[in-house]
PDB file of C-alpha atoms in Angstrom:
ATOM      1  CA  MET L   1      14.339  12.255 -23.004  1.00 75.00           C
ATOM      2  CA  LYS L   2      11.086  11.219 -21.286  1.00 93.00           C
ATOM      3  CA  LYS L   3      11.113   8.193 -19.002  1.00 98.00           C
ATOM      4  CA  SER L   4       9.590   5.175 -20.725  1.00 98.00           C
ATOM      5  CA  LEU L   5       8.889   1.576 -19.730  1.00 98.00           C
ATOM      6  CA  LEU L   6      10.359   0.621 -23.105  1.00 98.00           C
ATOM      7  CA  ASN L   7      13.749   1.516 -21.578  1.00 98.00           C
ATOM      8  CA  LYS L   8      15.206  -1.377 -19.551  1.00 98.00           C
ATOM      9  CA  GLU L   9      16.733   0.844 -16.848  1.00 98.00           C
ATOM     10  CA  THR L  10      13.470   2.674 -16.338  1.00 98.00           C
ATOM     11  CA  ALA L  11      11.529  -0.587 -16.168  1.00 98.00           C
ATOM     12  CA  ASN L  12      14.034  -1.914 -13.624  1.00 98.00           C
ATOM     13  CA  PHE L  13      13.609   1.272 -11.543  1.00 98.00           C
ATOM     14  CA  ILE L  14       9.822   0.700 -11.423  1.00 98.00           C
ATOM     15  CA  ILE L  15      10.451  -2.956 -10.442  1.00 98.00           C
ATOM     16  CA  GLU L  16      12.831  -1.886  -7.647  1.00 98.00           C
ATOM     17  CA  ARG L  17      10.192   0.506  -6.307  1.00 98.00           C
ATOM     18  CA  VAL L  18       7.373  -2.073  -6.291  1.00 98.00           C
ATOM     19  CA  GLN L  19       9.589  -4.442  -4.325  1.00 98.00           C
ATOM     20  CA  HIS L  20       9.176  -2.051  -1.377  1.00 98.00           C
ATOM     21  CA  LEU L  21       5.364  -2.312  -1.536  1.00 98.00           C
ATOM     22  CA  SER L  22       3.502  -4.507   0.926  1.00 97.00           C
ATOM     23  CA  ALA L  23      -0.186  -5.400   1.341  1.00 97.00           C
ATOM     24  CA  THR L  24      -0.296  -3.169   4.447  1.00 97.00           C
ATOM     25  CA  HIS L  25       0.772   0.025   2.651  1.00 97.00           C
ATOM     26  CA  GLN L  26      -1.890   2.702   2.909  1.00 97.00           C
ATOM     27  CA  PRO L  27      -2.641   5.087  -0.008  1.00 98.00           C
ATOM     28  CA  GLN L  28      -1.656   8.730   0.296  1.00 97.00           C
ATOM     29  CA  TRP L  29      -4.693   9.533  -1.845  1.00 96.00           C
ATOM     30  CA  GLY L  30      -7.588   7.586  -3.277  1.00 95.00           C
ATOM     31  CA  THR L  31      -9.378   4.556  -1.843  1.00 94.00           C
ATOM     32  CA  MET L  32      -7.613   1.543  -3.477  1.00 96.00           C
ATOM     33  CA  THR L  33      -5.710  -0.941  -1.387  1.00 97.00           C
ATOM     34  CA  ALA L  34      -2.203  -1.902  -2.438  1.00 98.00           C
ATOM     35  CA  GLY L  35      -3.538  -5.164  -3.835  1.00 98.00           C
ATOM     36  CA  GLU L  36      -6.282  -3.386  -5.783  1.00 98.00           C
ATOM     37  CA  MET L  37      -3.684  -0.998  -7.216  1.00 98.00           C
ATOM     38  CA  LEU L  38      -1.471  -3.854  -8.417  1.00 98.00           C
ATOM     39  CA  LEU L  39      -4.498  -5.679  -9.885  1.00 97.00           C
ATOM     40  CA  HIS L  40      -5.483  -2.405 -11.662  1.00 97.00           C
ATOM     41  CA  CYS L  41      -1.945  -1.834 -13.050  1.00 98.00           C
ATOM     42  CA  ASN L  42      -1.705  -5.442 -14.172  1.00 98.00           C
ATOM     43  CA  SER L  43      -5.020  -5.198 -16.027  1.00 96.00           C
ATOM     44  CA  CYS L  44      -3.929  -2.018 -17.788  1.00 96.00           C
ATOM     45  CA  ASN L  45      -0.468  -3.299 -18.685  1.00 98.00           C
ATOM     46  CA  ARG L  46      -1.793  -6.611 -19.961  1.00 96.00           C
ATOM     47  CA  GLN L  47      -4.198  -4.725 -22.220  1.00 95.00           C
ATOM     48  CA  ILE L  48      -1.417  -2.437 -23.552  1.00 96.00           C
ATOM     49  CA  LEU L  49       0.897  -5.366 -24.328  1.00 96.00           C
ATOM     50  CA  GLU L  50      -1.690  -7.831 -25.655  1.00 92.00           C
ATOM     51  CA  GLU L  51      -4.481  -5.906 -27.371  1.00 83.00           C
ATOM     52  CA  GLY L  52      -4.537  -3.979 -30.572  1.00 75.00           C
ATOM     53  CA  ARG L  53      -7.821  -2.285 -31.234  1.00 71.00           C
ATOM     54  CA  GLY L  54      -7.021  -0.731 -34.540  1.00 64.00           C
ATOM     55  CA  ASN L  55      -7.056   2.976 -35.095  1.00 69.00           C
ATOM     56  CA  LYS L  56      -9.985   5.010 -33.857  1.00 77.00           C
ATOM     57  CA  LYS L  57     -10.172   8.620 -34.964  1.00 88.00           C
ATOM     58  CA  THR L  58      -8.251  10.856 -32.504  1.00 92.00           C
ATOM     59  CA  LYS L  59     -10.192  13.979 -31.541  1.00 93.00           C
ATOM     60  CA  ILE L  60      -8.369  17.330 -31.192  1.00 96.00           C
ATOM     61  CA  LYS L  61      -9.175  17.346 -27.446  1.00 96.00           C
ATOM     62  CA  GLN L  62      -7.477  13.945 -27.069  1.00 95.00           C
ATOM     63  CA  TYR L  63      -4.442  15.192 -28.971  1.00 94.00           C
ATOM     64  CA  LEU L  64      -4.108  18.294 -26.784  1.00 97.00           C
ATOM     65  CA  LEU L  65      -4.615  16.230 -23.626  1.00 95.00           C
ATOM     66  CA  ARG L  66      -1.907  13.815 -24.798  1.00 95.00           C
ATOM     67  CA  ILE L  67       0.587  16.616 -25.319  1.00 96.00           C
ATOM     68  CA  LEU L  68      -0.198  18.107 -21.921  1.00 96.00           C
ATOM     69  CA  ALA L  69      -0.209  14.808 -19.986  1.00 96.00           C
ATOM     70  CA  LEU L  70       2.776  13.112 -21.645  1.00 96.00           C
ATOM     71  CA  TYR L  71       5.075  16.039 -22.393  1.00 95.00           C
ATOM     72  CA  VAL L  72       4.173  19.024 -20.263  1.00 95.00           C
ATOM     73  CA  ALA L  73       2.742  17.947 -16.891  1.00 93.00           C
ATOM     74  CA  PRO L  74       5.328  16.313 -14.622  1.00 91.00           C
ATOM     75  CA  ASP L  75       2.842  13.807 -13.184  1.00 90.00           C
ATOM     76  CA  PHE L  76      -0.651  12.455 -13.708  1.00 91.00           C
ATOM     77  CA  LYS L  77      -3.253  14.244 -11.594  1.00 83.00           C
ATOM     78  CA  LYS L  78      -4.397  12.562  -8.388  1.00 88.00           C
ATOM     79  CA  ASN L  79      -7.867  10.985  -8.070  1.00 79.00           C
ATOM     80  CA  ILE L  80      -8.592  10.689 -11.814  1.00 79.00           C
ATOM     81  CA  GLN L  81     -11.144   8.022 -12.567  1.00 77.00           C
ATOM     82  CA  GLY L  82      -9.986   5.421 -15.093  1.00 74.00           C
ATOM     83  CA  GLU L  83     -11.996   3.173 -17.366  1.00 76.00           C
ATOM     84  CA  SER L  84     -14.574   1.011 -15.589  1.00 76.00           C
ATOM     85  CA  GLU L  85     -13.069  -2.173 -17.109  1.00 81.00           C
ATOM     86  CA  HIS L  86      -9.928  -1.533 -14.962  1.00 89.00           C
ATOM     87  CA  ASN L  87     -11.835  -0.748 -11.742  1.00 89.00           C
ATOM     88  CA  THR L  88     -10.569  -3.264  -9.206  1.00 93.00           C
ATOM     89  CA  LYS L  89     -12.315  -1.918  -6.108  1.00 91.00           C
ATOM     90  CA  GLY L  90     -13.294  -4.931  -3.949  1.00 91.00           C
ATOM     91  CA  LYS L  91     -11.790  -7.429  -6.397  1.00 91.00           C
ATOM     92  CA  ALA L  92      -8.376  -7.998  -4.818  1.00 93.00           C
ATOM     93  CA  ASN L  93      -7.648 -10.595  -2.172  1.00 90.00           C
ATOM     94  CA  ASP L  94      -4.885  -9.759   0.304  1.00 89.00           C
ATOM     95  CA  LEU L  95      -3.898 -13.436   0.336  1.00 93.00           C
ATOM     96  CA  ASP L  96      -2.998 -13.065  -3.381  1.00 97.00           C
ATOM     97  CA  PHE L  97      -0.888  -9.934  -2.913  1.00 98.00           C
ATOM     98  CA  ASP L  98       2.401 -11.670  -3.760  1.00 98.00           C
ATOM     99  CA  GLN L  99       0.895 -13.115  -6.897  1.00 98.00           C
ATOM    100  CA  TYR L 100      -0.286  -9.631  -7.986  1.00 98.00           C
ATOM    101  CA  LYS L 101       3.189  -8.229  -7.304  1.00 98.00           C
ATOM    102  CA  ASN L 102       4.907 -11.057  -9.242  1.00 98.00           C
ATOM    103  CA  GLU L 103       2.612 -10.479 -12.218  1.00 98.00           C
ATOM    104  CA  PHE L 104       3.293  -6.703 -12.016  1.00 98.00           C
ATOM    105  CA  VAL L 105       7.032  -7.381 -12.227  1.00 98.00           C
ATOM    106  CA  SER L 106       6.583  -9.850 -15.078  1.00 98.00           C
ATOM    107  CA  LEU L 107       4.519  -7.394 -17.135  1.00 98.00           C
ATOM    108  CA  ILE L 108       6.936  -4.496 -16.535  1.00 98.00           C
ATOM    109  CA  ARG L 109       9.798  -6.722 -17.696  1.00 98.00           C
ATOM    110  CA  GLN L 110       7.940  -7.338 -20.970  1.00 98.00           C
ATOM    111  CA  PHE L 111       7.882  -3.665 -21.978  1.00 98.00           C
ATOM    112  CA  PRO L 112      11.593  -3.282 -22.946  1.00 98.00           C
ATOM    113  CA  LEU L 113      11.546  -6.698 -24.596  1.00 98.00           C
ATOM    114  CA  ASN L 114       8.530  -5.862 -26.753  1.00 95.00           C
ATOM    115  CA  THR L 115       9.281  -5.804 -30.486  1.00 94.00           C
ATOM    116  CA  GLN L 116       5.741  -5.377 -31.765  1.00 92.00           C
ATOM    117  CA  PRO L 117       4.002  -1.985 -32.224  1.00 94.00           C
ATOM    118  CA  LEU L 118       1.693  -1.100 -29.361  1.00 95.00           C
ATOM    119  CA  THR L 119      -1.492  -0.178 -31.256  1.00 91.00           C
ATOM    120  CA  LEU L 120      -4.136   0.038 -28.542  1.00 92.00           C
ATOM    121  CA  SER L 121      -6.065   3.281 -28.768  1.00 92.00           C
ATOM    122  CA  HIS L 122      -5.752   5.134 -25.437  1.00 93.00           C
ATOM    123  CA  PRO L 123      -9.145   6.108 -23.965  1.00 90.00           C
ATOM    124  CA  ALA L 124      -8.045   9.676 -23.109  1.00 93.00           C
ATOM    125  CA  PHE L 125      -5.247  10.315 -25.623  1.00 95.00           C
ATOM    126  CA  GLY L 126      -6.581   8.555 -28.728  1.00 93.00           C
ATOM    127  CA  ASN L 127      -4.118   6.882 -31.102  1.00 93.00           C
ATOM    128  CA  ILE L 128      -0.631   7.059 -29.649  1.00 95.00           C
ATOM    129  CA  SER L 129       2.683   5.694 -30.869  1.00 95.00           C
ATOM    130  CA  THR L 130       4.564   2.819 -29.285  1.00 96.00           C
ATOM    131  CA  ASN L 131       6.992   5.345 -27.794  1.00 97.00           C
ATOM    132  CA  GLU L 132       4.126   7.326 -26.337  1.00 97.00           C
ATOM    133  CA  TRP L 133       2.685   4.112 -24.817  1.00 97.00           C
ATOM    134  CA  GLY L 134       6.066   3.619 -23.118  1.00 98.00           C
ATOM    135  CA  ILE L 135       5.880   7.112 -21.637  1.00 98.00           C
ATOM    136  CA  ALA L 136       2.181   6.752 -20.609  1.00 98.00           C
ATOM    137  CA  ALA L 137       2.756   3.381 -19.014  1.00 98.00           C
ATOM    138  CA  TYR L 138       5.732   4.750 -17.046  1.00 98.00           C
ATOM    139  CA  LYS L 139       3.752   7.740 -15.841  1.00 98.00           C
ATOM    140  CA  HIS L 140       0.811   5.508 -14.880  1.00 97.00           C
ATOM    141  CA  MET L 141       3.035   3.125 -12.838  1.00 98.00           C
ATOM    142  CA  ASP L 142       4.919   6.070 -11.255  1.00 98.00           C
ATOM    143  CA  HIS L 143       1.570   7.644 -10.327  1.00 97.00           C
ATOM    144  CA  HIS L 144       0.322   4.552  -8.474  1.00 98.00           C
ATOM    145  CA  LEU L 145       3.676   3.831  -6.783  1.00 98.00           C
ATOM    146  CA  ARG L 146       3.747   7.435  -5.520  1.00 98.00           C
ATOM    147  CA  GLN L 147       0.143   6.906  -4.392  1.00 98.00           C
ATOM    148  CA  PHE L 148       1.545   4.295  -1.947  1.00 98.00           C
ATOM    149  CA  GLY L 149       4.748   6.144  -1.078  1.00 98.00           C
ATOM    150  CA  VAL L 150       7.166   3.826  -2.884  1.00 98.00           C
TER     151      VAL L 150
END
């Protein structure tokens, strides 16, 4: 079974990893600071948990990318550009790092407690199920934690 943030043990594993992150950690790839990464992850997770955009038509390319990214590839590729609305470059304050980390933990804890369908349309994968959102969110968090070596 694929790792998913909808699973409490998997969510706790991500939380344990982020506890090792500090504001001084340097990325192993990319240009985000640790604070910018947390701010980015929080923005994405808040959107997943709080927004439902209805169902847009999923293109065949999105469907194929979803299968590859969620079920075949072990990890998300490095240095992929995300949506501009989640670009946090220059928007994080190191003085707020602990606040960003606390929000990260709070949002991750919400995934296994969620009882509502996650209906947001993924920008790259199209319409995905709640279970697929759990997998995608896990892979996204794992990607950024590996980026900072935690």
